[in-house]
């Protein structure tokens, strides 16, 4: 379904990004697995894709740096000759109530989640324009829609991602570049591992489908948005949250 396409997944070494990279690889895309620190994880993802008959490459790069994002995209293009799909998945949290939140907590979350998304879109757009098409999927969060006490930095970054998604979708729609966002609810990864069992149980109770999500649940929707089946969908935010927000 994605044969001859090349996909760059930021933060593809673990968690949701890992599942997205594996899914796109299983559909025939050549996958660039970006990571910031965890080279071992990235190589494991590459290995799994290759063992299943696909092509993949791990590339290090901190997306919050304008220059590193530029180098990442340049190297990705050199590796597979084109980049058809960009999944802006890399993200961090630094949760604190506002009164305790330091300037650095706010800045670093905005830098990785929002500026990182901007950096990658900015550097990939000339390539996609030259190719006369492309697909961008940005991983937002339901927290960007509803807010959450203790996550004002994260909520702002994820709401910002929705703003950039809609704006760039309007700018680039006429050039056959589609831009959508996926807003996961609570997904079982390292990011949510810190929650106590009590909090997880309370969350499950409040979710209509009565379970936390899996990385695979998000990867399926990302894969659909990357596919031809979604060729008339742009500027949208798709919640993958078991019905948590409706
Ligand atoms: N889990 C959830 O419930 C949930 C819900 C809604 C939205 N999301 C979003 O989904 C995305 C993935 O979350 P996750 O739960 O899979 O998180 P995770 O398990 O903590 O993984 C975060 C990923 O981001 C990468 N990363 C962090 N900073 C980076 C940087 N500056 N440059 C490049 N890569 C960087 C990490 O790479 P290293 O390992 O190399 O540091 C890692 O691959 C995030 O954007 C998150 O906000 C998650």
PDB file of N, CA and C in Angstrom, residues 172-230:
ATOM      1  N   UNK A 172      -0.663  24.478   1.850  1.00  0.00           N
ATOM      2  CA  UNK A 172      -0.056  23.517   0.927  1.00  0.00           C
ATOM      3  C   UNK A 172      -1.048  22.586   0.223  1.00  0.00           C
ATOM      4  N   UNK A 173      -2.329  22.728   0.558  1.00  0.00           N
ATOM      5  CA  UNK A 173      -3.345  21.852  -0.063  1.00  0.00           C
ATOM      6  C   UNK A 173      -3.301  21.927  -1.584  1.00  0.00           C
ATOM      7  N   UNK A 174      -3.121  23.125  -2.107  1.00  0.00           N
ATOM      8  CA  UNK A 174      -3.093  23.322  -3.564  1.00  0.00           C
ATOM      9  C   UNK A 174      -1.873  22.701  -4.219  1.00  0.00           C
ATOM     10  N   UNK A 175      -0.912  22.288  -3.408  1.00  0.00           N
ATOM     11  CA  UNK A 175       0.312  21.660  -3.945  1.00  0.00           C
ATOM     12  C   UNK A 175       0.308  20.150  -3.676  1.00  0.00           C
ATOM     13  N   UNK A 176      -0.853  19.607  -3.416  1.00  0.00           N
ATOM     14  CA  UNK A 176      -1.013  18.158  -3.163  1.00  0.00           C
ATOM     15  C   UNK A 176      -0.253  17.669  -1.938  1.00  0.00           C
ATOM     16  N   UNK A 177      -0.088  18.553  -0.969  1.00  0.00           N
ATOM     17  CA  UNK A 177       0.514  18.120   0.302  1.00  0.00           C
ATOM     18  C   UNK A 177      -0.594  18.151   1.357  1.00  0.00           C
ATOM     19  N   UNK A 178      -0.864  16.988   1.929  1.00  0.00           N
ATOM     20  CA  UNK A 178      -1.906  16.893   2.957  1.00  0.00           C
ATOM     21  C   UNK A 178      -1.272  16.928   4.346  1.00  0.00           C
ATOM     22  N   UNK A 179      -1.925  17.642   5.255  1.00  0.00           N
ATOM     23  CA  UNK A 179      -1.388  17.769   6.621  1.00  0.00           C
ATOM     24  C   UNK A 179      -2.524  17.496   7.608  1.00  0.00           C
ATOM     25  N   UNK A 180      -2.369  16.479   8.421  1.00  0.00           N
ATOM     26  CA  UNK A 180      -3.386  16.149   9.418  1.00  0.00           C
ATOM     27  C   UNK A 180      -2.736  15.931  10.784  1.00  0.00           C
ATOM     28  N   UNK A 181      -3.563  15.941  11.809  1.00  0.00           N
ATOM     29  CA  UNK A 181      -3.063  15.659  13.160  1.00  0.00           C
ATOM     30  C   UNK A 181      -3.833  14.477  13.747  1.00  0.00           C
ATOM     31  N   UNK A 182      -3.143  13.728  14.584  1.00  0.00           N
ATOM     32  CA  UNK A 182      -3.793  12.668  15.349  1.00  0.00           C
ATOM     33  C   UNK A 182      -3.675  13.062  16.811  1.00  0.00           C
ATOM     34  N   UNK A 183      -4.776  12.971  17.529  1.00  0.00           N
ATOM     35  CA  UNK A 183      -4.774  13.343  18.949  1.00  0.00           C
ATOM     36  C   UNK A 183      -5.043  12.097  19.792  1.00  0.00           C
ATOM     37  N   UNK A 184      -3.976  11.432  20.254  1.00  0.00           N
ATOM     38  CA  UNK A 184      -4.198  10.257  21.109  1.00  0.00           C
ATOM     39  C   UNK A 184      -4.722  10.661  22.488  1.00  0.00           C
ATOM     40  N   UNK A 185      -5.419   9.714  23.104  1.00  0.00           N
ATOM     41  CA  UNK A 185      -5.816   9.881  24.506  1.00  0.00           C
ATOM     42  C   UNK A 185      -4.686   9.334  25.373  1.00  0.00           C
ATOM     43  N   UNK A 186      -4.991   8.428  26.312  1.00  0.00           N
ATOM     44  CA  UNK A 186      -3.938   7.839  27.145  1.00  0.00           C
ATOM     45  C   UNK A 186      -3.481   6.517  26.538  1.00  0.00           C
ATOM     46  N   UNK A 187      -2.228   6.497  26.111  1.00  0.00           N
ATOM     47  CA  UNK A 187      -1.673   5.340  25.419  1.00  0.00           C
ATOM     48  C   UNK A 187      -0.568   4.753  26.294  1.00  0.00           C
ATOM     49  N   UNK A 188      -0.525   3.414  26.364  1.00  0.00           N
ATOM     50  CA  UNK A 188       0.475   2.743  27.221  1.00  0.00           C
ATOM     51  C   UNK A 188       1.876   2.852  26.624  1.00  0.00           C
ATOM     52  N   UNK A 189       2.675   3.772  27.139  1.00  0.00           N
ATOM     53  CA  UNK A 189       4.080   3.927  26.715  1.00  0.00           C
ATOM     54  C   UNK A 189       4.874   4.387  27.946  1.00  0.00           C
ATOM     55  N   UNK A 190       6.173   4.625  27.754  1.00  0.00           N
ATOM     56  CA  UNK A 190       6.999   5.145  28.851  1.00  0.00           C
ATOM     57  C   UNK A 190       6.418   6.452  29.392  1.00  0.00           C
ATOM     58  N   UNK A 191       5.791   7.233  28.486  1.00  0.00           N
ATOM     59  CA  UNK A 191       5.283   8.547  28.879  1.00  0.00           C
ATOM     60  C   UNK A 191       4.182   8.449  29.940  1.00  0.00           C
ATOM     61  N   UNK A 192       3.359   7.397  29.850  1.00  0.00           N
ATOM     62  CA  UNK A 192       2.239   7.243  30.792  1.00  0.00           C
ATOM     63  C   UNK A 192       2.553   6.206  31.879  1.00  0.00           C
ATOM     64  N   UNK A 193       3.719   5.570  31.771  1.00  0.00           N
ATOM     65  CA  UNK A 193       4.133   4.551  32.746  1.00  0.00           C
ATOM     66  C   UNK A 193       4.242   5.163  34.147  1.00  0.00           C
ATOM     67  N   UNK A 194       4.538   6.456  34.198  1.00  0.00           N
ATOM     68  CA  UNK A 194       4.734   7.140  35.486  1.00  0.00           C
ATOM     69  C   UNK A 194       3.431   7.250  36.290  1.00  0.00           C
ATOM     70  N   UNK A 195       2.284   7.065  35.634  1.00  0.00           N
ATOM     71  CA  UNK A 195       1.007   7.195  36.347  1.00  0.00           C
ATOM     72  C   UNK A 195       0.812   6.007  37.295  1.00  0.00           C
ATOM     73  N   UNK A 196       0.235   6.280  38.460  1.00  0.00           N
ATOM     74  CA  UNK A 196       0.009   5.190  39.421  1.00  0.00           C
ATOM     75  C   UNK A 196      -1.137   4.298  38.920  1.00  0.00           C
ATOM     76  N   UNK A 197      -1.191   3.064  39.458  1.00  0.00           N
ATOM     77  CA  UNK A 197      -2.266   2.140  39.063  1.00  0.00           C
ATOM     78  C   UNK A 197      -3.625   2.738  39.386  1.00  0.00           C
ATOM     79  N   UNK A 198      -3.677   3.466  40.490  1.00  0.00           N
ATOM     80  CA  UNK A 198      -4.950   4.087  40.903  1.00  0.00           C
ATOM     81  C   UNK A 198      -5.414   5.098  39.847  1.00  0.00           C
ATOM     82  N   UNK A 199      -4.477   5.920  39.384  1.00  0.00           N
ATOM     83  CA  UNK A 199      -4.829   6.921  38.364  1.00  0.00           C
ATOM     84  C   UNK A 199      -5.241   6.222  37.071  1.00  0.00           C
ATOM     85  N   UNK A 200      -4.499   5.152  36.726  1.00  0.00           N
ATOM     86  CA  UNK A 200      -4.834   4.427  35.489  1.00  0.00           C
ATOM     87  C   UNK A 200      -6.238   3.821  35.582  1.00  0.00           C
ATOM     88  N   UNK A 201      -6.574   3.262  36.737  1.00  0.00           N
ATOM     89  CA  UNK A 201      -7.901   2.658  36.914  1.00  0.00           C
ATOM     90  C   UNK A 201      -8.991   3.715  36.793  1.00  0.00           C
ATOM     91  N   UNK A 202      -8.711   4.882  37.385  1.00  0.00           N
ATOM     92  CA  UNK A 202      -9.696   5.974  37.306  1.00  0.00           C
ATOM     93  C   UNK A 202      -9.886   6.416  35.858  1.00  0.00           C
ATOM     94  N   UNK A 203      -8.752   6.478  35.147  1.00  0.00           N
ATOM     95  CA  UNK A 203      -8.808   6.878  33.737  1.00  0.00           C
ATOM     96  C   UNK A 203      -9.632   5.885  32.930  1.00  0.00           C
ATOM     97  N   UNK A 204      -9.339   4.592  33.148  1.00  0.00           N
ATOM     98  CA  UNK A 204     -10.054   3.538  32.395  1.00  0.00           C
ATOM     99  C   UNK A 204     -11.559   3.678  32.588  1.00  0.00           C
ATOM    100  N   UNK A 205     -11.946   3.951  33.831  1.00  0.00           N
ATOM    101  CA  UNK A 205     -13.371   4.106  34.155  1.00  0.00           C
ATOM    102  C   UNK A 205     -14.010   5.241  33.370  1.00  0.00           C
ATOM    103  N   UNK A 206     -13.211   6.295  33.124  1.00  0.00           N
ATOM    104  CA  UNK A 206     -13.789   7.484  32.470  1.00  0.00           C
ATOM    105  C   UNK A 206     -13.749   7.377  30.937  1.00  0.00           C
ATOM    106  N   UNK A 207     -13.126   6.306  30.436  1.00  0.00           N
ATOM    107  CA  UNK A 207     -13.018   6.141  28.972  1.00  0.00           C
ATOM    108  C   UNK A 207     -14.130   5.196  28.508  1.00  0.00           C
ATOM    109  N   UNK A 208     -14.971   5.647  27.558  1.00  0.00           N
ATOM    110  CA  UNK A 208     -16.083   4.783  27.128  1.00  0.00           C
ATOM    111  C   UNK A 208     -15.656   3.373  26.721  1.00  0.00           C
ATOM    112  N   UNK A 209     -14.489   3.205  26.075  1.00  0.00           N
ATOM    113  CA  UNK A 209     -14.062   1.849  25.679  1.00  0.00           C
ATOM    114  C   UNK A 209     -13.346   1.108  26.810  1.00  0.00           C
ATOM    115  N   UNK A 210     -13.270   1.728  27.997  1.00  0.00           N
ATOM    116  CA  UNK A 210     -12.810   1.086  29.252  1.00  0.00           C
ATOM    117  C   UNK A 210     -11.408   0.477  29.190  1.00  0.00           C
ATOM    118  N   UNK A 211     -10.525   1.095  28.412  1.00  0.00           N
ATOM    119  CA  UNK A 211      -9.128   0.645  28.440  1.00  0.00           C
ATOM    120  C   UNK A 211      -8.232   1.787  28.004  1.00  0.00           C
ATOM    121  N   UNK A 212      -6.935   1.716  28.393  1.00  0.00           N
ATOM    122  CA  UNK A 212      -5.963   2.655  27.845  1.00  0.00           C
ATOM    123  C   UNK A 212      -5.628   2.183  26.429  1.00  0.00           C
ATOM    124  N   UNK A 213      -5.130   3.099  25.601  1.00  0.00           N
ATOM    125  CA  UNK A 213      -4.824   2.736  24.221  1.00  0.00           C
ATOM    126  C   UNK A 213      -3.462   2.076  24.102  1.00  0.00           C
ATOM    127  N   UNK A 214      -3.237   1.465  22.957  1.00  0.00           N
ATOM    128  CA  UNK A 214      -1.942   0.864  22.616  1.00  0.00           C
ATOM    129  C   UNK A 214      -1.326   1.709  21.503  1.00  0.00           C
ATOM    130  N   UNK A 215       0.002   1.673  21.413  1.00  0.00           N
ATOM    131  CA  UNK A 215       0.675   2.367  20.319  1.00  0.00           C
ATOM    132  C   UNK A 215       0.102   1.967  18.961  1.00  0.00           C
ATOM    133  N   UNK A 216      -0.252   0.695  18.839  1.00  0.00           N
ATOM    134  CA  UNK A 216      -0.800   0.170  17.575  1.00  0.00           C
ATOM    135  C   UNK A 216      -2.098   0.875  17.187  1.00  0.00           C
ATOM    136  N   UNK A 217      -2.905   1.243  18.192  1.00  0.00           N
ATOM    137  CA  UNK A 217      -4.178   1.929  17.900  1.00  0.00           C
ATOM    138  C   UNK A 217      -3.911   3.242  17.166  1.00  0.00           C
ATOM    139  N   UNK A 218      -2.845   3.925  17.586  1.00  0.00           N
ATOM    140  CA  UNK A 218      -2.489   5.209  16.951  1.00  0.00           C
ATOM    141  C   UNK A 218      -1.859   4.949  15.579  1.00  0.00           C
ATOM    142  N   UNK A 219      -0.998   3.932  15.513  1.00  0.00           N
ATOM    143  CA  UNK A 219      -0.283   3.639  14.259  1.00  0.00           C
ATOM    144  C   UNK A 219      -1.246   3.322  13.114  1.00  0.00           C
ATOM    145  N   UNK A 220      -2.333   2.625  13.436  1.00  0.00           N
ATOM    146  CA  UNK A 220      -3.322   2.276  12.396  1.00  0.00           C
ATOM    147  C   UNK A 220      -3.909   3.528  11.760  1.00  0.00           C
ATOM    148  N   UNK A 221      -4.222   4.508  12.580  1.00  0.00           N
ATOM    149  CA  UNK A 221      -4.851   5.733  12.069  1.00  0.00           C
ATOM    150  C   UNK A 221      -3.840   6.569  11.285  1.00  0.00           C
ATOM    151  N   UNK A 222      -2.600   6.611  11.795  1.00  0.00           N
ATOM    152  CA  UNK A 222      -1.541   7.333  11.070  1.00  0.00           C
ATOM    153  C   UNK A 222      -1.351   6.694   9.694  1.00  0.00           C
ATOM    154  N   UNK A 223      -1.316   5.356   9.656  1.00  0.00           N
ATOM    155  CA  UNK A 223      -1.115   4.655   8.377  1.00  0.00           C
ATOM    156  C   UNK A 223      -2.246   4.986   7.406  1.00  0.00           C
ATOM    157  N   UNK A 224      -3.469   5.024   7.920  1.00  0.00           N
ATOM    158  CA  UNK A 224      -4.604   5.374   7.045  1.00  0.00           C
ATOM    159  C   UNK A 224      -4.431   6.785   6.492  1.00  0.00           C
ATOM    160  N   UNK A 225      -4.061   7.730   7.359  1.00  0.00           N
ATOM    161  CA  UNK A 225      -3.900   9.121   6.900  1.00  0.00           C
ATOM    162  C   UNK A 225      -2.791   9.244   5.855  1.00  0.00           C
ATOM    163  N   UNK A 226      -1.803   8.339   5.917  1.00  0.00           N
ATOM    164  CA  UNK A 226      -0.693   8.366   4.951  1.00  0.00           C
ATOM    165  C   UNK A 226      -1.089   7.722   3.623  1.00  0.00           C
ATOM    166  N   UNK A 227      -2.196   6.991   3.620  1.00  0.00           N
ATOM    167  CA  UNK A 227      -2.527   6.164   2.452  1.00  0.00           C
ATOM    168  C   UNK A 227      -3.368   6.935   1.441  1.00  0.00           C
ATOM    169  N   UNK A 228      -3.504   6.348   0.270  1.00  0.00           N
ATOM    170  CA  UNK A 228      -4.336   6.915  -0.795  1.00  0.00           C
ATOM    171  C   UNK A 228      -5.797   7.012  -0.370  1.00  0.00           C
ATOM    172  N   UNK A 229      -6.200   6.106   0.518  1.00  0.00           N
ATOM    173  CA  UNK A 229      -7.580   6.113   1.008  1.00  0.00           C
ATOM    174  C   UNK A 229      -7.954   7.417   1.694  1.00  0.00           C
ATOM    175  N   UNK A 230      -6.936   8.164   2.134  1.00  0.00           N
ATOM    176  CA  UNK A 230      -7.188   9.429   2.835  1.00  0.00           C
ATOM    177  C   UNK A 230      -6.901  10.627   1.925  1.00  0.00           C
TER     178      UNK A 230
END
